[in-house]
Short mmCIF file of N, CA and C in Angstrom, two decimals:
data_model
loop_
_atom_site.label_atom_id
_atom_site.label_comp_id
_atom_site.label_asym_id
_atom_site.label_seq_id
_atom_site.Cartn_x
_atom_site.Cartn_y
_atom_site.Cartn_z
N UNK A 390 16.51 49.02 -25.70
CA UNK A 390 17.26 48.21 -24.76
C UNK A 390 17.86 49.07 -23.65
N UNK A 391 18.43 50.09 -23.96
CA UNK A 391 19.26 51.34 -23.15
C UNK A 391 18.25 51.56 -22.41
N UNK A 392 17.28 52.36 -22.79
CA UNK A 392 16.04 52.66 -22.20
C UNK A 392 15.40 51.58 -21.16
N UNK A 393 15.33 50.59 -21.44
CA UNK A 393 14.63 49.46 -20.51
C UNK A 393 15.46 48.55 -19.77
N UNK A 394 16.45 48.83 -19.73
CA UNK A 394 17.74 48.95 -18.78
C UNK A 394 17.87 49.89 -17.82
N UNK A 395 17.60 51.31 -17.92
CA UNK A 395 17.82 52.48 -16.94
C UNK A 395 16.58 52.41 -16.25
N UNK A 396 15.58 51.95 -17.18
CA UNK A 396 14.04 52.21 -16.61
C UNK A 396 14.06 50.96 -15.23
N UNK A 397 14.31 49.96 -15.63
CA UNK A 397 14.79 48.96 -14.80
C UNK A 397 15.46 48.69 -13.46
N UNK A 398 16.72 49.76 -13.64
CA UNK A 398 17.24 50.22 -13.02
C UNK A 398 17.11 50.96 -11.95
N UNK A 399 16.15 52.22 -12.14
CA UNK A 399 16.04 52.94 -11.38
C UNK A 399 14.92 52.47 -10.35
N UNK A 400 13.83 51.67 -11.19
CA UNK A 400 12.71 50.97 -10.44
C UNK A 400 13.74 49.48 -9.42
N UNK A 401 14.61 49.30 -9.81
CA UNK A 401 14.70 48.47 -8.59
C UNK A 401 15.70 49.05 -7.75
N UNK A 402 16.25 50.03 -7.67
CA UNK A 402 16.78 51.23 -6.91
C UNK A 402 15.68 51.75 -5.72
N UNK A 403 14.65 52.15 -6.63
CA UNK A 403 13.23 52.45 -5.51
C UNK A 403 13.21 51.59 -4.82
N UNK A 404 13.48 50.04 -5.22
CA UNK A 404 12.28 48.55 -4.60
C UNK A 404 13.25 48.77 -3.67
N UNK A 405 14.98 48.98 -3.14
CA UNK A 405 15.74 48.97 -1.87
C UNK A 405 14.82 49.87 -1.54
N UNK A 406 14.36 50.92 -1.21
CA UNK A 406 13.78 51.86 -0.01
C UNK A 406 12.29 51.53 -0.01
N UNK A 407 11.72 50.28 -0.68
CA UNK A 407 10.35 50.17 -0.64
C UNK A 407 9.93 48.94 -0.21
N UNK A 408 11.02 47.74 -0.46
CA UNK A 408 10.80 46.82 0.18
C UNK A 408 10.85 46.18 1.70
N UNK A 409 10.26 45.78 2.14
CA UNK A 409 10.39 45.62 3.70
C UNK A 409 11.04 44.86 4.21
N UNK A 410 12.16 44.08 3.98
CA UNK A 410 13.40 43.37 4.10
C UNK A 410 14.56 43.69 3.61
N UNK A 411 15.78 42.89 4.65
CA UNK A 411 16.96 43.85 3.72
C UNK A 411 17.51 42.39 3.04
N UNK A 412 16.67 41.35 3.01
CA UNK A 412 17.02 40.30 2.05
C UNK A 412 16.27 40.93 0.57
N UNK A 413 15.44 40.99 1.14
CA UNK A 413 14.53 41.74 -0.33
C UNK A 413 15.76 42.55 -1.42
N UNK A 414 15.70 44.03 -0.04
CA UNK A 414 16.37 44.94 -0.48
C UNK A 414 17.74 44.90 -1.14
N UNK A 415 18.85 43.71 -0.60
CA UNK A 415 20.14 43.32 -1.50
C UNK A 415 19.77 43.02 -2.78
N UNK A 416 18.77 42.16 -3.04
CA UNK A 416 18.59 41.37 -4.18
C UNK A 416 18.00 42.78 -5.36
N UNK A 417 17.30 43.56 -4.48
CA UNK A 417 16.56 44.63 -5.68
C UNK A 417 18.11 45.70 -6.18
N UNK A 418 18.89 45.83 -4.62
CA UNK A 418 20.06 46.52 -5.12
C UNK A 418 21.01 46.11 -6.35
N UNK A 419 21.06 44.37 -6.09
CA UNK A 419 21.66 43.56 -7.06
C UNK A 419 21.01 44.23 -8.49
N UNK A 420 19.86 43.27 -8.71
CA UNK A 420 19.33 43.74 -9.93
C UNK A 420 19.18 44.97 -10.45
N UNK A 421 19.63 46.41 -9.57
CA UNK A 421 19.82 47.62 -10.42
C UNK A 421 21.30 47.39 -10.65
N UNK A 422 22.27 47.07 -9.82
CA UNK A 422 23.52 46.93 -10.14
C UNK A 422 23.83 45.96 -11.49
N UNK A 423 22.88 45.21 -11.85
CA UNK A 423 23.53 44.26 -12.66
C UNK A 423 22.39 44.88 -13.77
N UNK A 424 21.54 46.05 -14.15
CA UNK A 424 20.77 46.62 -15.08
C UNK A 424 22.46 47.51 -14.96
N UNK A 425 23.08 48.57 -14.18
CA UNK A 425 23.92 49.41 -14.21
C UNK A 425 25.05 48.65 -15.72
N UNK A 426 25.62 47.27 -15.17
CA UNK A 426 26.25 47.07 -15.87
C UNK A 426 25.76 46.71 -16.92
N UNK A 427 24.76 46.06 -17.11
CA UNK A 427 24.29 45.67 -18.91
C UNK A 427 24.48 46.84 -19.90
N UNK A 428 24.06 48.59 -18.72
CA UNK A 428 24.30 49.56 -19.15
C UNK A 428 25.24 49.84 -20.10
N UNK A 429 26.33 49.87 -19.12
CA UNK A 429 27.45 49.95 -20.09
C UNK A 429 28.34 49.18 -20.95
N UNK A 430 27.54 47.84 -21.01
CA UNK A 430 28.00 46.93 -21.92
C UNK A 430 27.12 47.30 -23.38
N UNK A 431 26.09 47.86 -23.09
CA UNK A 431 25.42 48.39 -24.09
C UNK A 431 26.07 49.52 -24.92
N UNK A 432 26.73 49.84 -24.00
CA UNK A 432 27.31 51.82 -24.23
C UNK A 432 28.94 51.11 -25.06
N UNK A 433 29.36 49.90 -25.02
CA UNK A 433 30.09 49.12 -25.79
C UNK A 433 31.41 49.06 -24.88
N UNK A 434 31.10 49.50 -23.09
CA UNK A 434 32.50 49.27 -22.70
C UNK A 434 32.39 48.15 -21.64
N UNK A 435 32.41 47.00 -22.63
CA UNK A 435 32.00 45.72 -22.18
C UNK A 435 33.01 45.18 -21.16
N UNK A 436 34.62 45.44 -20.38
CA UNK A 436 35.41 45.47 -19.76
C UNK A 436 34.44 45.57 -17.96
N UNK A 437 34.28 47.33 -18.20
CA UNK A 437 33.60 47.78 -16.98
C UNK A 437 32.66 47.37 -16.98
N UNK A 438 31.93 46.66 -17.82
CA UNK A 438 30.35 46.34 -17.50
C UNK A 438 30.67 44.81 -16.76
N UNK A 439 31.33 44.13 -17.38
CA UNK A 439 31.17 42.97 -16.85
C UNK A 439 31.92 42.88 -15.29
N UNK A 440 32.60 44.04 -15.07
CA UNK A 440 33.61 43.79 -13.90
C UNK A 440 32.37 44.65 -13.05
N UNK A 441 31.79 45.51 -13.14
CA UNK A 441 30.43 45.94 -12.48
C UNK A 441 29.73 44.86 -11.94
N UNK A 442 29.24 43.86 -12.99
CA UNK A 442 28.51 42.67 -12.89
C UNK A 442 29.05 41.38 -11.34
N UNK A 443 30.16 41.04 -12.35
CA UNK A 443 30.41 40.44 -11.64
C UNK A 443 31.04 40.72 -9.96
N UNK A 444 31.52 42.03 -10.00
CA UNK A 444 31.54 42.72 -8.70
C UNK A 444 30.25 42.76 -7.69
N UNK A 445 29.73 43.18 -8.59
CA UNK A 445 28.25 43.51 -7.62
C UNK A 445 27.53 42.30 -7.15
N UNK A 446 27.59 40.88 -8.34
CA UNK A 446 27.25 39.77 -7.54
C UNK A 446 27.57 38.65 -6.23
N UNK A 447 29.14 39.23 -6.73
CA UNK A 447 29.75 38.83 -5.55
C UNK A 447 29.55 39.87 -4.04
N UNK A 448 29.48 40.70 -4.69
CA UNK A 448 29.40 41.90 -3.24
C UNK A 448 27.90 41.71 -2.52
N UNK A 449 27.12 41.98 -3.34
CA UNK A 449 25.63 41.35 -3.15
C UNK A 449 25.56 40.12 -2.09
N UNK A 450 25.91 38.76 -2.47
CA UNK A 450 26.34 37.37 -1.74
C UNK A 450 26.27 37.48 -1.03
N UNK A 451 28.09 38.63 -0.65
CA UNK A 451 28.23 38.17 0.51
C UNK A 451 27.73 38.70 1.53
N UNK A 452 27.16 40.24 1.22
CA UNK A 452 26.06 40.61 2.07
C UNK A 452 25.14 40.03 2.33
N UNK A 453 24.57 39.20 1.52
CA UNK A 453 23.54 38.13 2.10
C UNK A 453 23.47 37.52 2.93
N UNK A 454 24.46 36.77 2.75
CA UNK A 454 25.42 35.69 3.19
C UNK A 454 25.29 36.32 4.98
N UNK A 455 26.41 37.19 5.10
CA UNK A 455 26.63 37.73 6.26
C UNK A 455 25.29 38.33 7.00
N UNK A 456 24.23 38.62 6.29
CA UNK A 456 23.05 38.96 7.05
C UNK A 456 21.81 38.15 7.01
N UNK A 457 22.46 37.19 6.83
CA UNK A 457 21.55 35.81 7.50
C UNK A 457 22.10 35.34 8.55
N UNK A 458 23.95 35.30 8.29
CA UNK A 458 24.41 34.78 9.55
C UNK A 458 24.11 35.87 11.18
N UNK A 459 23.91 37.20 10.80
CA UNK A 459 24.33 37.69 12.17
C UNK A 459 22.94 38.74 11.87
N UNK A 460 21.90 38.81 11.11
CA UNK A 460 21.06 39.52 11.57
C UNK A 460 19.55 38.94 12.33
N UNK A 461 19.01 39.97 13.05
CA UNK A 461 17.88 39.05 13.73
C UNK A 461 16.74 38.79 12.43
N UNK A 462 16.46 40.11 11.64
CA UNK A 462 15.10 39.34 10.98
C UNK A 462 16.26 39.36 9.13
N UNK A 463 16.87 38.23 8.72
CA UNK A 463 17.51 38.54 7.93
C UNK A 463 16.74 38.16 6.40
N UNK A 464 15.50 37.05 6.61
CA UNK A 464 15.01 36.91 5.83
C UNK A 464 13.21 38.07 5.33
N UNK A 465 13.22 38.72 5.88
CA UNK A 465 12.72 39.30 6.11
C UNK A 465 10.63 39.02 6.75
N UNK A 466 10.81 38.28 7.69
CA UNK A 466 9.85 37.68 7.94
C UNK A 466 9.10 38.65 9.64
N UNK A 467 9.81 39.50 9.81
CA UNK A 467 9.23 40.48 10.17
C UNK A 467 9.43 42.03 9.85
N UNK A 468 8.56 43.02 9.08
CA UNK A 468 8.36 43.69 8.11
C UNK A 468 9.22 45.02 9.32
N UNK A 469 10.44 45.49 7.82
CA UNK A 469 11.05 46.59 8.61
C UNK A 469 11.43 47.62 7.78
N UNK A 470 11.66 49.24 8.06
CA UNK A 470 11.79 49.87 7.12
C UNK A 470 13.49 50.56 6.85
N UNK A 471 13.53 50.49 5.81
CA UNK A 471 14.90 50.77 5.20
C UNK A 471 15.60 52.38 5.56
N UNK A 472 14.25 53.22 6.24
CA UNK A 472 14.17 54.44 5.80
C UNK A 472 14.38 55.12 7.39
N UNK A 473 15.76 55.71 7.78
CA UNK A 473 15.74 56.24 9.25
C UNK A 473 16.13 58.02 8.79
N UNK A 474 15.39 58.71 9.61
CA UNK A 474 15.85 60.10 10.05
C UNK A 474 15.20 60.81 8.20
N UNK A 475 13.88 60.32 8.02
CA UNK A 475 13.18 61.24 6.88
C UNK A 475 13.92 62.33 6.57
N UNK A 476 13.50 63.16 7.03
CA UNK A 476 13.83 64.72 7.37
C UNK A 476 15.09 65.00 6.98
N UNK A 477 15.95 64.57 7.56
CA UNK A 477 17.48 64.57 7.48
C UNK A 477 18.11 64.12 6.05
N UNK A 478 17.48 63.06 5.60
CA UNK A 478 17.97 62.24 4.41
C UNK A 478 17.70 63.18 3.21
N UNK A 479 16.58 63.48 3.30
CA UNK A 479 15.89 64.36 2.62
C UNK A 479 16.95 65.65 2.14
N UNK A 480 16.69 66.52 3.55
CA UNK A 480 18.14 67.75 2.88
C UNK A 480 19.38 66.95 2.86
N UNK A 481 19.76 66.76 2.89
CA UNK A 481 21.27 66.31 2.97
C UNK A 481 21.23 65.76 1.16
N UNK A 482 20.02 64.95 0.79
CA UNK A 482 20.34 64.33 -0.35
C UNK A 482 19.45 65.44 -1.87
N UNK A 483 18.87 66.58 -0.88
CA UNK A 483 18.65 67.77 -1.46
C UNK A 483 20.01 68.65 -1.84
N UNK A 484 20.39 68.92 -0.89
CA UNK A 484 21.83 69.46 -0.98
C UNK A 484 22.33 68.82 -1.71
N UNK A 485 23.10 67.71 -1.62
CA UNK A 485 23.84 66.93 -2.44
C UNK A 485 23.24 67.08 -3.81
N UNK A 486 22.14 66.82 -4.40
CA UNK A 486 21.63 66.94 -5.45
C UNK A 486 21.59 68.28 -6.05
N UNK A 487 21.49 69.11 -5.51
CA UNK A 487 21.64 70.51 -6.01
C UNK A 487 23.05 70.93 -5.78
N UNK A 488 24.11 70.56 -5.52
CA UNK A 488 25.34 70.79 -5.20
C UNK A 488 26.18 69.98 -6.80
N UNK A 489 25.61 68.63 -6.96
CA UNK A 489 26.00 68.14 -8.13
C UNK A 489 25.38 68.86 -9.43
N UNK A 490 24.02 69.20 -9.55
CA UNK A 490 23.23 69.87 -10.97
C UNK A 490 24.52 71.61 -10.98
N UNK A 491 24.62 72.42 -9.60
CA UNK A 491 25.19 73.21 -9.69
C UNK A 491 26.95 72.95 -10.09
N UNK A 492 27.63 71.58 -10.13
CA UNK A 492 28.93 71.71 -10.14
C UNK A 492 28.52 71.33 -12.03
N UNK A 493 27.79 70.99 -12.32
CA UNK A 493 27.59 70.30 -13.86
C UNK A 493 27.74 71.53 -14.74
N UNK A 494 26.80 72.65 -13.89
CA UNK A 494 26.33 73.96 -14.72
C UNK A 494 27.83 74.85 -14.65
N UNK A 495 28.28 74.62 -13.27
CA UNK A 495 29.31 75.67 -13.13
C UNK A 495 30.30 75.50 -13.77
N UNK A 496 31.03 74.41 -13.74
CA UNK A 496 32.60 73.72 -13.82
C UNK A 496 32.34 74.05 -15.51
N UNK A 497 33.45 74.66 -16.11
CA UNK A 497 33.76 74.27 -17.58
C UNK A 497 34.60 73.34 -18.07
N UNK A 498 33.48 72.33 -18.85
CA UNK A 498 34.24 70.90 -19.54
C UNK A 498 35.33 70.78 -20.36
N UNK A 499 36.07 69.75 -19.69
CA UNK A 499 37.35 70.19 -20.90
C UNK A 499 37.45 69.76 -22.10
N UNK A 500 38.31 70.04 -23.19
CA UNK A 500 38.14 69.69 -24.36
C UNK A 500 39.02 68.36 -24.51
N UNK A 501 38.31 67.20 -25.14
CA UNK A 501 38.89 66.20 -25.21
C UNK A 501 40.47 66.19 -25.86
N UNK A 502 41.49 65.41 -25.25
CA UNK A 502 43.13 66.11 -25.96
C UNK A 502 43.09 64.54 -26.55
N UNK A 503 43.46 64.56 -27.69
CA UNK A 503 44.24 62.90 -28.40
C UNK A 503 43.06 62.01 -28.65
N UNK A 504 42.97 61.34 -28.93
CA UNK A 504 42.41 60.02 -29.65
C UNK A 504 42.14 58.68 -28.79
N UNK A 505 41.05 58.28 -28.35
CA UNK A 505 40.78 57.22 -28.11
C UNK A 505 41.36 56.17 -28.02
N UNK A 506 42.58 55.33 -27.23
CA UNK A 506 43.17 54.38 -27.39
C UNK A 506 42.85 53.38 -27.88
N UNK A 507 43.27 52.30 -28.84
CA UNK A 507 42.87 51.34 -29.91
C UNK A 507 42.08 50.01 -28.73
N UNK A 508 42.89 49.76 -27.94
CA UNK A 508 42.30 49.00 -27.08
C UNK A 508 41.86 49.54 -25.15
N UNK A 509 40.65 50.06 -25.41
CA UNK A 509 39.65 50.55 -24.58
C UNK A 509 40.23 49.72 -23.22
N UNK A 510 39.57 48.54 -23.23
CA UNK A 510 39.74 47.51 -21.99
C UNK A 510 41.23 47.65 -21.43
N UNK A 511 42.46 47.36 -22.22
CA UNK A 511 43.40 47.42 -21.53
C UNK A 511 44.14 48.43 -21.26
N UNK A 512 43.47 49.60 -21.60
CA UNK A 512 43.89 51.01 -21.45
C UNK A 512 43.43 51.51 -19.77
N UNK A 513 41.78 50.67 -19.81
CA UNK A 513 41.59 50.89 -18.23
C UNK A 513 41.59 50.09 -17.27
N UNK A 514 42.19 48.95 -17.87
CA UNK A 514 42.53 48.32 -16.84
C UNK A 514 44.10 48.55 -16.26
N UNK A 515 45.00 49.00 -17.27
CA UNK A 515 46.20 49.82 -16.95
C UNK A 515 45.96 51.24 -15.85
N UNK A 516 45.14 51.92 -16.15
CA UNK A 516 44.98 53.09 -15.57
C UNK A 516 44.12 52.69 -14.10
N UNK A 517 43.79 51.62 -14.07
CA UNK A 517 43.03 51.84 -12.36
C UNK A 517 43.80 50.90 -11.94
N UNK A 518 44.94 49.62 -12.35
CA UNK A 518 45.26 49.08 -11.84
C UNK A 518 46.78 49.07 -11.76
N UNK A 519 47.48 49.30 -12.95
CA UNK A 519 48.80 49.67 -13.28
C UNK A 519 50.00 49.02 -12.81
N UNK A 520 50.64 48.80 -12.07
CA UNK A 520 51.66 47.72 -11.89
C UNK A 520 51.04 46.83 -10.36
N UNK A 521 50.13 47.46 -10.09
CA UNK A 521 49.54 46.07 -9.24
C UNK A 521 48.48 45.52 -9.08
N UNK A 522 48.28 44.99 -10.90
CA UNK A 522 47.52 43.89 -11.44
C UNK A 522 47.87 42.62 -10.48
N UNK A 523 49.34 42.08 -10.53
CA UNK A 523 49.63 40.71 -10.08
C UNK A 523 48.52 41.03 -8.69
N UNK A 524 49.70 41.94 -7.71
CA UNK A 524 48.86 42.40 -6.16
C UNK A 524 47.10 41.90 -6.35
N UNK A 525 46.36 42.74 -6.95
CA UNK A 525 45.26 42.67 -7.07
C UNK A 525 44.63 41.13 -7.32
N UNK A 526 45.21 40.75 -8.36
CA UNK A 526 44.31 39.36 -8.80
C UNK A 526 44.80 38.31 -7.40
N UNK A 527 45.99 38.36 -6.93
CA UNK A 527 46.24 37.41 -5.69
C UNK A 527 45.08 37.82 -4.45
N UNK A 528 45.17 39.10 -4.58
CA UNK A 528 44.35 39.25 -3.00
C UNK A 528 42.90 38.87 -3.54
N UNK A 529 42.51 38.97 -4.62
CA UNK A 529 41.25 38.49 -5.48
C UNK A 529 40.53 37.12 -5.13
N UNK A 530 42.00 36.38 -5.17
CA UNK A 530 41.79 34.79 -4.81
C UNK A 530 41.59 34.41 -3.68
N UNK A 531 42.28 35.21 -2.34
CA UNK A 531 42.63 35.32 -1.31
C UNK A 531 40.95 35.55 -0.53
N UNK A 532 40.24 36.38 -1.20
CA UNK A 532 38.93 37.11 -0.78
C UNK A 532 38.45 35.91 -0.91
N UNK A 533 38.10 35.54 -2.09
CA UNK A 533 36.82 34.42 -2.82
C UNK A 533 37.34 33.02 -1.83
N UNK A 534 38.77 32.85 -1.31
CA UNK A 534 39.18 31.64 -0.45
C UNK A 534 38.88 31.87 0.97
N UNK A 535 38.98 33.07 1.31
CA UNK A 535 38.02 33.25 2.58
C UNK A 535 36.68 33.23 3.10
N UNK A 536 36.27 33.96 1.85
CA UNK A 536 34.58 33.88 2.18
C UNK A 536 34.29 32.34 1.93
N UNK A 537 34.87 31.73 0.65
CA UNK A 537 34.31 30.42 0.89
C UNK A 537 34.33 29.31 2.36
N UNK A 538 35.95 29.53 2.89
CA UNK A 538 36.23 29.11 4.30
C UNK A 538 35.16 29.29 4.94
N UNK A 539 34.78 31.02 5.19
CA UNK A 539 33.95 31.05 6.20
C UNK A 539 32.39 30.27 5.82
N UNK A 540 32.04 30.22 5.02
CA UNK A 540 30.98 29.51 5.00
C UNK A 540 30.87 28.50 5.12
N UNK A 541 31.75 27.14 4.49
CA UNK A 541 32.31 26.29 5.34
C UNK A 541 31.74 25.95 6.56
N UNK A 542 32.90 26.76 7.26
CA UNK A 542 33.32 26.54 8.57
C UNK A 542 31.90 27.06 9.32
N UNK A 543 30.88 27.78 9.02
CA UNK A 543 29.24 28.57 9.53
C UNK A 543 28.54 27.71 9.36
N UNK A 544 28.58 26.93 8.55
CA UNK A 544 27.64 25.24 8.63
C UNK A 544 27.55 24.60 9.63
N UNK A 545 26.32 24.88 10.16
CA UNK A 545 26.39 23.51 11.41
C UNK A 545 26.81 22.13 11.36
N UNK A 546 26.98 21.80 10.05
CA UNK A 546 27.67 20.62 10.09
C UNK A 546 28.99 20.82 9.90
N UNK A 547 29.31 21.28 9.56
CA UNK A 547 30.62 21.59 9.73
C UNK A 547 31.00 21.05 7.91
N UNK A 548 32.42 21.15 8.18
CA UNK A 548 33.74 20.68 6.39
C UNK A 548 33.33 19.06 6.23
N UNK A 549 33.12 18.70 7.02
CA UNK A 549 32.78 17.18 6.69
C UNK A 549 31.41 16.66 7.21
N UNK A 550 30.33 17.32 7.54
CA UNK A 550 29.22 16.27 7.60
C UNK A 550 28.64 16.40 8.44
N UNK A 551 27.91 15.67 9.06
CA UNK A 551 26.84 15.25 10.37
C UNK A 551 27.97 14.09 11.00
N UNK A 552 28.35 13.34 9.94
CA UNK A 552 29.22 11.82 10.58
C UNK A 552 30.49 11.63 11.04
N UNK A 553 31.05 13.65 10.71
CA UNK A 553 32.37 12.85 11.35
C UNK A 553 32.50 13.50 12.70
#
């Protein structure tokens, strides 16, 4: 399952730089993002996996969303490539890649101090969010009430119809 999850993963990681739309390309990003989280719901830290998930679908959307409204070829019905400045991408993500294998080899790991907290989930959801949980979940609502507005309101028919 682990295995055919990452394998999954990484192949629809490729399909963004191989497919010739960037409607294509969200949806292939989606589906490695949402292989990412099955990941670690597998790995048993079912908290971050599902907040991965459901993050990424919503993030996914609304990129969609927004690049249908304001791009010229958004469905991808004239063939375009994902891929600018070869050359460049190339070292830069050479470097980077050999800059990370070299900080893995170099850096010495530390030794784990104390014991695993009894409850995983609310240990990290304390630690990334910590006294502004409330903050967070309001502006949460605030997001999902906007984007819905705007779509709404991007309908040629508009909040009520053709009739009114």
């Amino acid at each position: 399952m682990v295995w055919a999850l990452g394998a999954v993963a990484v192949a629809c990681g490729v399909a963004v730089f191989v497919v010739d739309s960037m409607a294509r390309a969200t949806f292939a990003l989606l589906a490695s993002f949402l292989c990412t989280g099955g990941l670690l719901m597998a790995a048993g830290l079912h908290y971050p996996g599902v907040l991965v998930i459901l993050m990424m679908i919503m993030e996914m959307l609304v990129m969609a969303v927004f690049m249908v409204m304001y791009m010229m070829n958004p469905a991808g019905l004239m063939p375009m490539s994902m891929l600018h400045n070869r050359r460049g991408a190339l070292a830069v993500a050479g470097t980077a890649f050999a800059a990370m294998v070299a900080g893995i080899v170099a850096v010495p790991w530390p030794e784990r101090a104390g014991r695993p907290p009894d409850e995983p989930a609310v240990a990290l959801g304390e630690a990334i969010m910590g006294s502004k949980m409330l903050v967070m979940m309001v502006i949460g609502v605030a997001i999902l009430a906007t984007m819905i507005a705007t779509v709404v309101l991007a309908m040629k028919s508009g909040r009520y119809g053709d009739d009114a």
